[in-house]
mmCIF file of C-alpha atoms in Angstrom:
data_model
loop_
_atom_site.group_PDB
_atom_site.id
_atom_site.type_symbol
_atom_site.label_atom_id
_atom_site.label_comp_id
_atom_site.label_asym_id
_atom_site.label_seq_id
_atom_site.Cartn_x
_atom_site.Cartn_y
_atom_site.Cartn_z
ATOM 1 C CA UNK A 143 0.000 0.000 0.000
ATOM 2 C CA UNK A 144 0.817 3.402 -0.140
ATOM 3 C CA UNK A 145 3.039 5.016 2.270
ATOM 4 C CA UNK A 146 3.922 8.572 2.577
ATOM 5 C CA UNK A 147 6.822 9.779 4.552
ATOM 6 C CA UNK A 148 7.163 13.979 5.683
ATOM 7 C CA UNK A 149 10.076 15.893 6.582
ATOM 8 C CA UNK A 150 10.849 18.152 9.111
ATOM 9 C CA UNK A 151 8.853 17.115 11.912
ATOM 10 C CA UNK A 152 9.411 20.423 13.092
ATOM 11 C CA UNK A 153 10.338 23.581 11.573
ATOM 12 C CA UNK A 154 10.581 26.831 13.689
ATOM 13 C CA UNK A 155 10.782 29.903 11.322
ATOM 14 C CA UNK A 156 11.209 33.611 12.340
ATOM 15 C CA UNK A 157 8.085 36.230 10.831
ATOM 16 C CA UNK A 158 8.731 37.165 6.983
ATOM 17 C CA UNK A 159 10.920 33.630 6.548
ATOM 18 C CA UNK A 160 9.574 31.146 3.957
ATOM 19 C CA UNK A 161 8.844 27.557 4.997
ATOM 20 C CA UNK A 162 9.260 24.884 3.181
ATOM 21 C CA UNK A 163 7.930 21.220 4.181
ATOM 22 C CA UNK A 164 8.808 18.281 1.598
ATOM 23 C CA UNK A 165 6.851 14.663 1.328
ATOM 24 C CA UNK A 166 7.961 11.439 -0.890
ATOM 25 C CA UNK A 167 5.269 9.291 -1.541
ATOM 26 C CA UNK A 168 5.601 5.161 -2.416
ATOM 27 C CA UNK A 169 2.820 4.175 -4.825
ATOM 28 C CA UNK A 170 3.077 5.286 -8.166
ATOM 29 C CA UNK A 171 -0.555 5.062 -9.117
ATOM 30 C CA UNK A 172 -1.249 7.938 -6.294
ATOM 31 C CA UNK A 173 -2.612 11.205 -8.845
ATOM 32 C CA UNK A 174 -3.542 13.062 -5.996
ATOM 33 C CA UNK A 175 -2.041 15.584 -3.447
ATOM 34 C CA UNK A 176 -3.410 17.742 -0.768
ATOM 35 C CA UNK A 177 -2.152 19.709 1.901
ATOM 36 C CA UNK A 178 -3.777 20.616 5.043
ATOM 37 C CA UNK A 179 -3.474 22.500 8.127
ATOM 38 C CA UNK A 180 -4.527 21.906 11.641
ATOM 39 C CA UNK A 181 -5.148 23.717 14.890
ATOM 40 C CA UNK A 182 -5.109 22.623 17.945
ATOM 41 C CA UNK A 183 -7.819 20.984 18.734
ATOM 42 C CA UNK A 184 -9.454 21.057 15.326
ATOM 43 C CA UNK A 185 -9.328 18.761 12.656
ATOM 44 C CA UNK A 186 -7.324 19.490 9.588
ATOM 45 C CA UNK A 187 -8.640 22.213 6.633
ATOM 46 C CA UNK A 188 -7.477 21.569 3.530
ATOM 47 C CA UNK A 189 -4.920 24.184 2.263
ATOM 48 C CA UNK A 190 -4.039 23.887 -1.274
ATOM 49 C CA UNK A 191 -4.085 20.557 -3.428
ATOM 50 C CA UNK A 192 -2.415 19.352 -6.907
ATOM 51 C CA UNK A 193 -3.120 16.610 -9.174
ATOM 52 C CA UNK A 194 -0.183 14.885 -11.152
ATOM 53 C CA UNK A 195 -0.848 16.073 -14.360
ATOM 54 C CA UNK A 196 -0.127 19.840 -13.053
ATOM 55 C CA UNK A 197 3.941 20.507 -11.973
ATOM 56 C CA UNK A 198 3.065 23.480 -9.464
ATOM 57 C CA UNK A 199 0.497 25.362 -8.369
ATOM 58 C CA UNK A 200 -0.097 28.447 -6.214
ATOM 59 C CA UNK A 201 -2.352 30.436 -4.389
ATOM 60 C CA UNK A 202 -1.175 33.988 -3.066
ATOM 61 C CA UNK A 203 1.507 32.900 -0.201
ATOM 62 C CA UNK A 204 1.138 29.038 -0.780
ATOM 63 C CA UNK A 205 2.685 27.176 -3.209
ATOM 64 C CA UNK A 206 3.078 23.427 -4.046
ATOM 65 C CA UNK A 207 4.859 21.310 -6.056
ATOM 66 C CA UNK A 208 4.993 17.739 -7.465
ATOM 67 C CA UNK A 209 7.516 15.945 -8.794
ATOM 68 C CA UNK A 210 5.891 12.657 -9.913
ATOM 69 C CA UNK A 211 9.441 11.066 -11.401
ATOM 70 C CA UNK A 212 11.033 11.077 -8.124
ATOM 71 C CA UNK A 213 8.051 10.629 -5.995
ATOM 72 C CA UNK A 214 8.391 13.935 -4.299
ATOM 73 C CA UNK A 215 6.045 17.250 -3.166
ATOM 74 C CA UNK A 216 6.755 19.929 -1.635
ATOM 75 C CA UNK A 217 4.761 23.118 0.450
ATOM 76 C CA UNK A 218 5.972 26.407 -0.286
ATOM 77 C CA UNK A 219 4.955 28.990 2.155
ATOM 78 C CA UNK A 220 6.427 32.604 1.397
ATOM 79 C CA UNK A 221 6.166 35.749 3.942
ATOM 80 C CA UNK A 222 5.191 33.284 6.738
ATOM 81 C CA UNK A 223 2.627 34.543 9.699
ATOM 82 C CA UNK A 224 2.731 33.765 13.337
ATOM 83 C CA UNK A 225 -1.172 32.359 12.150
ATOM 84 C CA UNK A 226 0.611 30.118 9.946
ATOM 85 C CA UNK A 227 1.719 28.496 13.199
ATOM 86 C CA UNK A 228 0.283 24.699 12.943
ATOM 87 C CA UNK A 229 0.586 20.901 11.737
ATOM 88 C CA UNK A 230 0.532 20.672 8.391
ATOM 89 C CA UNK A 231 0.395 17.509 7.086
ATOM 90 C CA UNK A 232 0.820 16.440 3.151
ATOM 91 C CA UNK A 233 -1.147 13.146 1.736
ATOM 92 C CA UNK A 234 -1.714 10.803 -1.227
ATOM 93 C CA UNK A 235 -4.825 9.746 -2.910
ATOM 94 C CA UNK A 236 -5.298 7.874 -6.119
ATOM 95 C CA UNK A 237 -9.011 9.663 -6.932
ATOM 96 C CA UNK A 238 -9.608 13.260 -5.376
ATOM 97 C CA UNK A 239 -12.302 12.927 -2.790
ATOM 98 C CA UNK A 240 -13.401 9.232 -2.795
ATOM 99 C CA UNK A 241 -10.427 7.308 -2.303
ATOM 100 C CA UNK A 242 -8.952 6.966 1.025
ATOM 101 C CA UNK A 243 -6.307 9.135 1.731
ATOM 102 C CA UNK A 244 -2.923 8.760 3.363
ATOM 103 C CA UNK A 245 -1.477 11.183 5.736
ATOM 104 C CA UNK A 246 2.469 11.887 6.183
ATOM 105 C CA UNK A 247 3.569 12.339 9.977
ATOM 106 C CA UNK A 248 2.988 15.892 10.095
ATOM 107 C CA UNK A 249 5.220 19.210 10.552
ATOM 108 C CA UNK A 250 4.658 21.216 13.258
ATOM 109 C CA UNK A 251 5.564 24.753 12.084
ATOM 110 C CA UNK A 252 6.305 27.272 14.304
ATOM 111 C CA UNK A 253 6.191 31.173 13.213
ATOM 112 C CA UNK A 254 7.850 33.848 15.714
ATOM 113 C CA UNK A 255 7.045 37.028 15.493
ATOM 114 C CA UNK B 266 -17.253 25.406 1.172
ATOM 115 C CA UNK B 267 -18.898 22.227 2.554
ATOM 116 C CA UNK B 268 -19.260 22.056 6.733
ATOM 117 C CA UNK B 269 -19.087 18.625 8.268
ATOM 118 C CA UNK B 270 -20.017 18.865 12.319
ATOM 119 C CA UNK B 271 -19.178 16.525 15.055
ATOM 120 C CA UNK B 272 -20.920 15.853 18.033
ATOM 121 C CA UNK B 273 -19.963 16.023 20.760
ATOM 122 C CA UNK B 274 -16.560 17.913 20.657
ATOM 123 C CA UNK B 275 -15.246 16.137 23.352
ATOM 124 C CA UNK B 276 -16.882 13.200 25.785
ATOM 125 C CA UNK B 277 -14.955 11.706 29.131
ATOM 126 C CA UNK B 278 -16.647 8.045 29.989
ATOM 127 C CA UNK B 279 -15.883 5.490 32.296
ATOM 128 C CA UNK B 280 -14.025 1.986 30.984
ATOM 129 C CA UNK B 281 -16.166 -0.516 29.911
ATOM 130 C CA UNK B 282 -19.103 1.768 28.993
ATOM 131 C CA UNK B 283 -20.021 2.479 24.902
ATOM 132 C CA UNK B 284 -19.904 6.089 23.234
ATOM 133 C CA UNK B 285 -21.639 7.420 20.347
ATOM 134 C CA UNK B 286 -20.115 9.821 18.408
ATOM 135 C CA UNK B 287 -22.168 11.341 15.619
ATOM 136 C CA UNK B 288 -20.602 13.265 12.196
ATOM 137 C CA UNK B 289 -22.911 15.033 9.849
ATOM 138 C CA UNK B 290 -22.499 17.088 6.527
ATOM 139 C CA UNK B 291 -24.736 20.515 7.247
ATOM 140 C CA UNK B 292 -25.219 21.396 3.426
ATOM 141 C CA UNK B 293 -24.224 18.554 1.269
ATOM 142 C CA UNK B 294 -25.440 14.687 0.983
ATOM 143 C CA UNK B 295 -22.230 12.846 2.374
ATOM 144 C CA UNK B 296 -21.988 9.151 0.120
ATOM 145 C CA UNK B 297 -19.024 8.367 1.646
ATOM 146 C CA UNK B 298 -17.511 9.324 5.426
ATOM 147 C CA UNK B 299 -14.599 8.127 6.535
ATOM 148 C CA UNK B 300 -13.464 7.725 10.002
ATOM 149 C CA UNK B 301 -9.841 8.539 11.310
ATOM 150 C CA UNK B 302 -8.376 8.435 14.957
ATOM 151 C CA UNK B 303 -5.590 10.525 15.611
ATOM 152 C CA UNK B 304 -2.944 9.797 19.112
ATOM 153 C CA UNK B 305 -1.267 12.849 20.296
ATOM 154 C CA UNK B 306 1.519 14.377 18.439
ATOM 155 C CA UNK B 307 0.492 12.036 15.507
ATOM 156 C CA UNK B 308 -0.870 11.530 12.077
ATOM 157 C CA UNK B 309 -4.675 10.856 11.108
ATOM 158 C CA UNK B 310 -5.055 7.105 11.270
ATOM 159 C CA UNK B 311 -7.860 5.789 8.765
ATOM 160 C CA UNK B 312 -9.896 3.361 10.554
ATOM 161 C CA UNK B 313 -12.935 2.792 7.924
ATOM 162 C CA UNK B 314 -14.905 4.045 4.830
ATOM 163 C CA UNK B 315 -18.466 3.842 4.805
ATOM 164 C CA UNK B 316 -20.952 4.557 2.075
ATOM 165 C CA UNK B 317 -24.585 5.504 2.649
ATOM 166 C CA UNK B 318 -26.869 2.082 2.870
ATOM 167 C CA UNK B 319 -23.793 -0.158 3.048
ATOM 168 C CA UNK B 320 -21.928 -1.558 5.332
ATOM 169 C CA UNK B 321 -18.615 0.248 6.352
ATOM 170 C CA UNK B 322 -15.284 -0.977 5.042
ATOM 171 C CA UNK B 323 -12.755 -1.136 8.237
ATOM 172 C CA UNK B 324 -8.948 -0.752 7.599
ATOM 173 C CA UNK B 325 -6.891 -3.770 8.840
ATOM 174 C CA UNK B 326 -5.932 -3.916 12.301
ATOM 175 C CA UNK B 327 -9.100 -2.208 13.050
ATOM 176 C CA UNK B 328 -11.776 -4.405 15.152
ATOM 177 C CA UNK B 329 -15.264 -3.851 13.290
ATOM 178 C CA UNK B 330 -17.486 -5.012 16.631
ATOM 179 C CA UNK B 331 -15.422 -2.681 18.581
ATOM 180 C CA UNK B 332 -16.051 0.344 16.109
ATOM 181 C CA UNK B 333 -19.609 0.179 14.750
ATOM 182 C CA UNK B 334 -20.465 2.051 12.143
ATOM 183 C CA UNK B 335 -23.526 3.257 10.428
ATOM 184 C CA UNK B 336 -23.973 5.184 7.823
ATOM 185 C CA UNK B 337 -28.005 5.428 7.415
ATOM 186 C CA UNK B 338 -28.755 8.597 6.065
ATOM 187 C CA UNK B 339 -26.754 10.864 3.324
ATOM 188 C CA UNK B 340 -25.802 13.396 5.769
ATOM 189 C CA UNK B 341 -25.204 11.271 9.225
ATOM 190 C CA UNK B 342 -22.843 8.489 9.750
ATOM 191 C CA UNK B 343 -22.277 7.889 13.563
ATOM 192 C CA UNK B 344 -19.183 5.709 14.912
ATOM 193 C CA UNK B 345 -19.772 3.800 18.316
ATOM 194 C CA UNK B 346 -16.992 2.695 20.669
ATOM 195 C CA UNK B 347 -18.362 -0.394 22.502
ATOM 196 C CA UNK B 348 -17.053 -1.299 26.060
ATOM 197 C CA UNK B 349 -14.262 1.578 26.081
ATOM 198 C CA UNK B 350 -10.787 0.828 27.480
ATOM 199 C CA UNK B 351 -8.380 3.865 28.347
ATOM 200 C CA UNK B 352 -6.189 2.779 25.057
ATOM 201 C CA UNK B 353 -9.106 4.083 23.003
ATOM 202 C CA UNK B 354 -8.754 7.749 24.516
ATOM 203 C CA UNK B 355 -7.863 9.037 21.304
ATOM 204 C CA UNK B 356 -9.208 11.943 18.527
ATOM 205 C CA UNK B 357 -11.366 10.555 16.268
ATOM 206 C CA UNK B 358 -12.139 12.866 13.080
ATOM 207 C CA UNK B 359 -14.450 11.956 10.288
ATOM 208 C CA UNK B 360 -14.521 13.397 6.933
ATOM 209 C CA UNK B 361 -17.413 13.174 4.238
ATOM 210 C CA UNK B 362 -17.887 13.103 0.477
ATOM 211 C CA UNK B 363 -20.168 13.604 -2.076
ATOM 212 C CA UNK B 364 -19.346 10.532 -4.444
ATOM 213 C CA UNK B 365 -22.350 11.364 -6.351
ATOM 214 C CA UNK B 366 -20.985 13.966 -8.485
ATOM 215 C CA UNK B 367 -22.043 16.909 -6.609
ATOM 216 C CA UNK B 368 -20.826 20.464 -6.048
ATOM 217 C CA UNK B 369 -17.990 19.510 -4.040
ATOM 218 C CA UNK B 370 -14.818 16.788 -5.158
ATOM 219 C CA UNK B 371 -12.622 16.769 -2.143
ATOM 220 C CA UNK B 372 -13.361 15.229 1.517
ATOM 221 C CA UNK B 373 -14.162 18.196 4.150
ATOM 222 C CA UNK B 374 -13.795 16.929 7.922
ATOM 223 C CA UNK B 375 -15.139 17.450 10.935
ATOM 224 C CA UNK B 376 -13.704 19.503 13.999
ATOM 225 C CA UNK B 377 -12.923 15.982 15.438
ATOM 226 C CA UNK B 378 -14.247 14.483 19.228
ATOM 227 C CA UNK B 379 -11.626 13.449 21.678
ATOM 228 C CA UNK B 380 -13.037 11.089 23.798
ATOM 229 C CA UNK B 381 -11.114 10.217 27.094
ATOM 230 C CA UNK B 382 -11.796 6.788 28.981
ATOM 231 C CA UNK B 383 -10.964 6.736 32.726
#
């Protein structure tokens, strides 16, 4: 089955720094990408997504990008925000929305102001 | 965008004793919910899909008498823990999705429940 691995576990970033948090994925067949974001106490909001035919893709200070050959995607996040403070974790799907997903471990970013 | 709710947000039982926890989609017909548990400090856990009418599909590992699931209507799927043990204290988050071709293409999830068994 699919596995999906997530690296930093933590990343500790100083106001105005970019973050970047990078994910490798095992199963070939996986087409689908999201990112999401979660609060304490809250369950996780999806952030910004990307399907394999697409290389990158952004949205104002969030970027992503896929690199289906070597198994690899990464979250961009320029001009970072102590709000930004979270877990984000990356996962892999084969279908967007019906097929099960599978999480990475999860990077606890930390944004000081 | 979609809103799934969870109820209750958070529910502190006694061992052996059964809790209901119930996940509904406010403004969408849910097909499919899935149900995750998440430990501290770690990643969402799948622990079954189930589609509306069907029975639920549990992940392996996972004990389907233990978690019961039901998925009777299009927009409530509750998950029941039966005789609770401490190692079960754990956030459980369900997500839902409307397979059906609708508006929405991407699983939204709930605000999760963490249940705690003394």
């Amino acid at each position: 089955g699919e596995n999906v691995e997530q690296h930093p576990s933590t990343l500790s970033v100083q106001e105005g720094d970019s973050a970047v948090i990078k994910c490798t994925y095992s199963d070939s067949a996986s087409n689908y990408f999201p990112w999401y974001k979660q609060e304490l106490g809250k369950g996780p909001q999806l952030i910004i997504d990307i399907r394999s035919n697409v290389g990158e893709k952004k949205d104002q200070r969030i970027a992503v990008t896929l690199n289906k050959t070597a198994k690899h995607f990464s979250l961009h996040i320029t001009e970072t925000q102590p709000e930004d403070s979270a877990v984000y974790f990356c996962a892999a799907s084969k279908v967007r929305g019906f097929q099960k997903l599978v999480f990475g471990t999860g990077t606890r970013l930390l944004v000081s102001p | 965008g979609a809103v799934v709710s969870q109820h209750p947000s958070w529910v502190i039982c006694k061992s052996g004793t059964s809790v209901k926890i119930e996940c509904r989609s406010l403004d969408f017909q849910a097909t499919t919910m899935f149900w995750y548990r998440q430990f501290p400090k770690q990643s969402l856990m799948l622990m079954a899909t189930s589609n509306e009418g069907s029975k639920a599909t549990y992940e392996q590992g996972v004990e389907k008498d233990k978690f019961l699931i039901n998925h009777a209507s299009l927009t409530l799927s509750t998950l029941t823990v039966t005789s609770a043990h401490p190692e079960d204290s754990s956030f459980y988050i369900c997500s839902a999705f409307d397979r059906q071709g609708g508006i929405y293409n991407e699983q939204f999830f709930g605000p999760g429940t963490r249940l705690t068994v003394l």
